[in-house]
Amino acid sequence: MIGTEFDVVVIGGGHAGTEAACAAERIGARVLLVTGNLGALGQMSCNPAIGGVAKGTVVREIDALGGIMARAGDRARIQFRMLNRSKGPAVWAPRVQCDRHRYPEVVRELVEQHSGVRLFQGIVTGLIIRNGRVCGVRTREGVEISARNVVLTTGTFLRGRIHIGTGSGVPGGRAGDPATVELAHQMDDIGVETARFKTGTPPRIDGRSVDLARLQRQDGDEEHLRLSVWTREPLLPQRPCWIAWTTDRTRACVEDALSQSALYGGEIAGRGPRYCPSIEDKVVRFPDAERHQLFLEPEGLYTTEIYLNGLSTSLPLDVQEAVVRSVPGLEQAVITRPGYAIEYDYYPPHQLDATLRLKEMEGLYLAGQINGTTGYEEAAGQGLLAGANAALDALEKEPVVLERDEAFIGVMVDDLVTRGTDEPYRLFTSRAEFRLLLRQDNAHTRLGQIAEKAGLLTERQLESLRVRREQRAETLGWARATSLTPEEAGPALEAADTVQIAEPTRVDRLLRRPKVRIRDLLAASAAAPTLDPDAATEVENDLRYEGYLVRERERAEQVRRREHLPLPASLAYESLQTVSTEARQKLSRIRPRTIGQAARIPGVRPTDIQSLLVELRRRELVGERST
Amino acid sequence: MEGDTIAAIATAQGAGAIAVVRISGPRALPVLGELLAPDASLPAPREARLRSLHDPGSGELIDRALVVTFRASASFTGEDAAELSCHGGRLTPALVLAATLAAGCRHADPGEFTRRAYLNGKLDLLQAEAIGELIDADSPALRRSAVFRMERGLSERIEGLREALIRVDALLSYGIDFPEEDEPPVSNEAILAAVSEAGARIEQLLRTAPEGQRLRRGALVVLAGRPNSGKSSLFNALLGRERAIVTEVPGTTRDALEADTTIEGYPFRLVDTAGLRTATDRVEAMGIEVARRYLGEADLVLFCAEAGRELGEDERRFLQDSPSPVLLVRTKADAARGIETGSKSVRVAIPDGEGLARLRRELRERAFAGSAAEEEVPLLTRERHARALRGSTAALEEFQRALEEGEPPEFASVHLRDAVSGLEELVGRVSPDDVLDEVFGRFCVGK
């Protein structure tokens, strides 16, 4: 037995677990984080990168909610790129390559800055359950820790099995770390539905054995932006990535050895991600593709080791070597760590509510890969939300629920708890109905008040957000009220490669022209307000795309009005004859909170929603009559 | 809580050998049970059985009827249902209905059976509308159009368009969500080509929209001309009955007369108007005013002038200034044999029927030109249809403009989603309540 009761105990120290512990602590909870290996907090088990399309926006949202991933990414990053710059700013996506060894160190440092988080090493083998409620955990060594709420973030460690080539594989949660079985058994006993997923990693190679001169170099952006608005520390130097392509010989190697692949030899039954396919998948599913692109990503500043992004595989080591060496520039490559596939338990997430609490078990929250997602960012976003809600519940405060038009994290959680997922879930911009509103540049504006209300930010952070808010409002007002003369606007227009103006023109009108930058216009006017560079992009987009944004917001409002019609918990779906049989079963199983959630459940048709609306209206009328 | 059970007489009121009373809802079968004799069994689903029907209160025998039951999984409304074919007439069906109400049914609202079928996903909105039109159809052309739509012919086309647009949106999203993949993003040209193909298919449907509305309401054909120019004779001839009074006295027709008829399988509303002249009495003057209003709304004006005489200045001005399309009809051709009157007009002689066949063909070809060319009946019969599709084409044009002007794909895609929701609204995937009310308000009870 350790000390007194904790408000929140977090099991697992990955991207979900560390965010959960930190978020709970910021809210004021007494937190304990227990993990099998304290030396591996915030480990990057797969590729050494953070961010990307939609994911980068999640990282910014985590930052806005006071989380640590953006700051850790900034401080460990050895390359920054803004993806999708050739498209519109609503889908710009920051992505950093990180020093794999530096990243966990920074995470550890950031976690330790949360003085109310106690760290403890141990493998949790059981939940302590009393009166149908989780109230603590027990480790393999018999240590008992009592908790008001428990957050489970065990990633791929539950009944994990690692496969390299055929054979039954070996138990493991990640190369080098053991799997957890006892906890998985207990979850079965509780009656939690379980399913299997698989995922894979590519081999890593020794950079000294690669002929980089024959590869295409990909450098980071010159203008280095940061993931976090709170990062003040100096940044590390940047390193390039390299692009290579597979050949016919690669395909031949893979085809000849398909029967030896764990993924194709029938050893793994679980489903894998469609969008991060193994090389076996690529060869089988795209037989006509001449070649596939590989990204060689540096593992760190002080190592030559390279991560072969795009070559995820579970083929035997000798085949992996032949496959790697079939790539021009990699003929002499030496594998340092073989690629492998891992299959693991996950808990289909329709069993959770919107706060990520298990519906059928008080006191237990689930976050990360255990909910069927893939990706560090998806895990971290859920961890933050689950940790915050576990703390808020323990302290008897209002929970945080993020809506679909507020955050990509909200889109993800809503997708998970209403639709579930039958393949590892990853975020895309196209999952969001209102992606113009969910930009990476406006995350802090979108989520500032939510973070403040939940108590997720420090005084200093709140003050800095207040300043940002004021600057933004002032600049928007200035842009709508100020006209620049042709002389003043001249340089800004020239820089944007657009025609000059003849008459004084308002700043917001000038910004409608593509490529005109607000910082140039601010510089042109003596009366211009000061504006933080990070906020400049946001204000620029708010003004340039105002017409679209106004419409999108209106539409979001419309959806919300219907969306938020609450469905009474007592609604007996089984007896609603006008609802289709399939929908009736799903509705009674999932029990959505609102009409909006009901509408997103697969198998529930628009006509079912019409019937529910009619039923709600009818109840309303009956209610009116009886009161 | 469960939905209630409804009942109504589904056949026309009045004399008839049989009448059908329909019951639908969760208690449909128990209700039927209460009408049967205590020892009688409910027929198995979808099997017709003769049963005697009794008043549930007094037990008095009302009628013997052929009874069919349906389970919710296989019924028109998607609910448990029963149909009782009893004897017709004014009293028996009303007594059977009263018995079902006594057993706990509610009298159905207009269109409620179809509305329930729609809400239960048995029909989409276009099908539901088509059923109403099929019942109301007087012309073979409207009937054909309604049957086609009832069988999801139009729904499938709209859904095909919707899928095509969603595919385009997916192509755009591929470029956005996978900026670093092997396959390069799809080019704007390819995307624009796919969109303009979909746009062309929508335009093609839209072109028949005016004719579709004519198909449902009848094409408005207005007969005009000087007093005593033979309008009323022509009106009667086209109707095939003596509806208008024909005399030699100019100004006999004071008010406008309207009558529905079918010409070559298509529906028409014929209007006979007061002759246009400076009226001498007030009643005639009001009739002329009414005529002018009809002329403004007409799909086609038949301008009548006697054969064999020069057109007057007033007549030539009318032909020039008419806001609606005009066809010149030379009447009383029997009195002016051998005199040529120009190729742009149709000569008719009522007594021997000369020119009437040609005039009928002209009427159909002019009022329903599109369907003649497309070799199919018009499908968009309501303003609602045209409005939804016009919304979609406008959104597609916005999308094309945005992409061509270099607006970022994620912004352009907003217009694409607008276009998709127009199509969804048409089929009733997302139907605002007022659309539903409009659609189902038009049904009479029992359908």
CSV table of C-alpha atoms in Angstrom, one decimal, chain A residues 53-54 81 83-84 87-91 95 218 275 282 289 291-293 295 426 428-430 432-436 545 548-549 551-552 555 562 572 575-579 605-608 610-611 613-615 618-619 622, chain B residues 1-3 25-27 72 78-80 115-116 118-121 123 169 172-173 175-183 185 398 401-402 405 407-415 417-418 421 428-433 436:
chain,number,residue,atom,x,y,z
A,53,VAL,CA,-1.7,16.5,-41.5
A,54,ALA,CA,-4.5,16.7,-38.8
A,81,ARG,CA,8.4,21.3,-41.9
A,83,LEU,CA,3.3,20.3,-44.8
A,84,ASN,CA,0.6,21.3,-47.3
A,87,LYS,CA,-2.5,24.1,-50.4
A,88,GLY,CA,-4.6,26.4,-48.2
A,89,PRO,CA,-3.7,27.5,-44.7
A,90,ALA,CA,-6.7,25.6,-43.2
A,91,VAL,CA,-4.8,22.4,-43.8
A,95,ARG,CA,5.6,18.2,-38.5
A,218,GLN,CA,14.8,16.9,-48.0
A,275,TYR,CA,-3.1,4.0,-44.6
A,282,LYS,CA,1.8,-2.4,-50.8
A,289,ALA,CA,2.8,0.5,-58.8
A,291,ARG,CA,7.9,1.9,-57.1
A,292,HIS,CA,7.1,3.1,-53.6
A,293,GLN,CA,8.6,6.1,-51.9
A,295,PHE,CA,11.7,8.4,-46.3
A,426,ARG,CA,-6.0,7.7,-37.5
A,428,PHE,CA,-7.5,13.0,-41.3
A,429,THR,CA,-8.7,16.5,-42.0
A,430,SER,CA,-11.5,14.8,-44.0
A,432,ALA,CA,-13.9,16.8,-39.7
A,433,GLU,CA,-17.1,18.4,-41.1
A,434,PHE,CA,-15.7,21.8,-40.2
A,435,ARG,CA,-12.0,21.6,-41.0
A,436,LEU,CA,-11.8,25.3,-42.0
A,545,TYR,CA,-11.1,33.7,-45.7
A,548,TYR,CA,-16.0,31.1,-45.9
A,549,LEU,CA,-15.4,31.1,-42.2
A,551,ARG,CA,-20.6,30.4,-43.5
A,552,GLU,CA,-18.8,27.5,-41.9
A,555,ARG,CA,-23.4,25.8,-40.6
A,562,ARG,CA,-30.0,19.8,-33.8
A,572,ALA,CA,-36.7,2.7,-24.6
A,575,SER,CA,-40.1,-0.2,-28.4
A,576,LEU,CA,-39.8,2.5,-31.1
A,577,GLN,CA,-41.4,0.7,-34.0
A,578,THR,CA,-40.6,3.5,-36.5
A,579,VAL,CA,-36.9,3.0,-35.9
A,605,ARG,CA,-30.1,6.0,-41.0
A,606,PRO,CA,-31.4,9.5,-41.6
A,607,THR,CA,-34.9,8.2,-41.5
A,608,ASP,CA,-34.2,6.8,-38.0
A,610,GLN,CA,-36.3,11.6,-38.3
A,611,SER,CA,-38.2,9.1,-36.2
A,613,LEU,CA,-37.0,13.7,-33.7
A,614,VAL,CA,-40.7,12.9,-34.1
A,615,GLU,CA,-40.5,10.9,-30.9
A,618,ARG,CA,-44.1,13.8,-29.2
A,619,ARG,CA,-42.6,13.5,-25.7
A,622,VAL,CA,-47.0,14.8,-23.9
B,1,MET,CA,-43.5,4.4,-25.1
B,2,GLU,CA,-44.6,3.3,-28.5
B,3,GLY,CA,-46.0,4.9,-31.6
B,25,GLY,CA,-48.8,0.4,-36.1
B,26,PRO,CA,-47.6,-1.7,-33.3
B,27,ARG,CA,-51.1,-2.8,-32.2
B,72,ALA,CA,-43.3,-5.0,-39.8
B,78,GLY,CA,-42.6,-0.9,-42.1
B,79,GLU,CA,-44.9,-1.5,-39.2
B,80,ASP,CA,-47.3,-4.4,-38.4
B,115,ARG,CA,-45.2,9.2,-44.2
B,116,ARG,CA,-44.7,6.2,-41.9
B,118,TYR,CA,-40.8,7.1,-45.5
B,119,LEU,CA,-39.9,7.4,-41.8
B,120,ASN,CA,-39.3,3.7,-41.6
B,121,GLY,CA,-37.0,3.8,-44.6
B,123,LEU,CA,-39.5,4.7,-49.3
B,169,ASP,CA,-14.4,15.4,-52.7
B,172,LEU,CA,-9.5,16.5,-53.1
B,173,SER,CA,-9.1,15.2,-49.6
B,175,GLY,CA,-4.3,15.5,-51.9
B,176,ILE,CA,-4.8,17.3,-48.5
B,177,ASP,CA,-4.5,14.3,-46.2
B,178,PHE,CA,-1.7,12.6,-47.9
B,179,PRO,CA,0.7,15.2,-49.1
B,180,GLU,CA,3.7,12.9,-49.2
B,181,GLU,CA,2.3,9.7,-50.7
B,182,ASP,CA,3.6,7.7,-53.7
B,183,GLU,CA,0.7,8.7,-55.9
B,185,PRO,CA,-2.5,14.2,-55.9
B,398,GLU,CA,-19.0,28.2,-57.4
B,401,ARG,CA,-14.8,29.2,-60.1
B,402,ALA,CA,-13.0,28.8,-56.8
B,405,GLU,CA,-9.2,31.1,-59.4
B,407,GLU,CA,-8.6,29.1,-54.1
B,408,PRO,CA,-7.2,26.4,-51.8
B,409,PRO,CA,-8.8,23.0,-52.2
B,410,GLU,CA,-10.1,22.8,-48.7
B,411,PHE,CA,-12.1,26.1,-49.2
B,412,ALA,CA,-13.3,25.1,-52.7
B,413,SER,CA,-14.5,21.8,-51.2
B,414,VAL,CA,-17.1,23.7,-49.1
B,415,HIS,CA,-19.0,24.3,-52.4
B,417,ARG,CA,-20.4,19.7,-50.0
B,418,ASP,CA,-23.1,22.3,-50.6
B,421,SER,CA,-26.5,18.4,-49.6
B,428,GLY,CA,-34.9,13.1,-48.5
B,429,ARG,CA,-31.7,11.9,-46.8
B,430,VAL,CA,-31.7,15.1,-44.7
B,431,SER,CA,-35.1,16.6,-44.9
B,432,PRO,CA,-36.0,19.7,-43.1
B,433,ASP,CA,-39.4,19.3,-41.4
B,436,LEU,CA,-41.8,16.8,-45.1
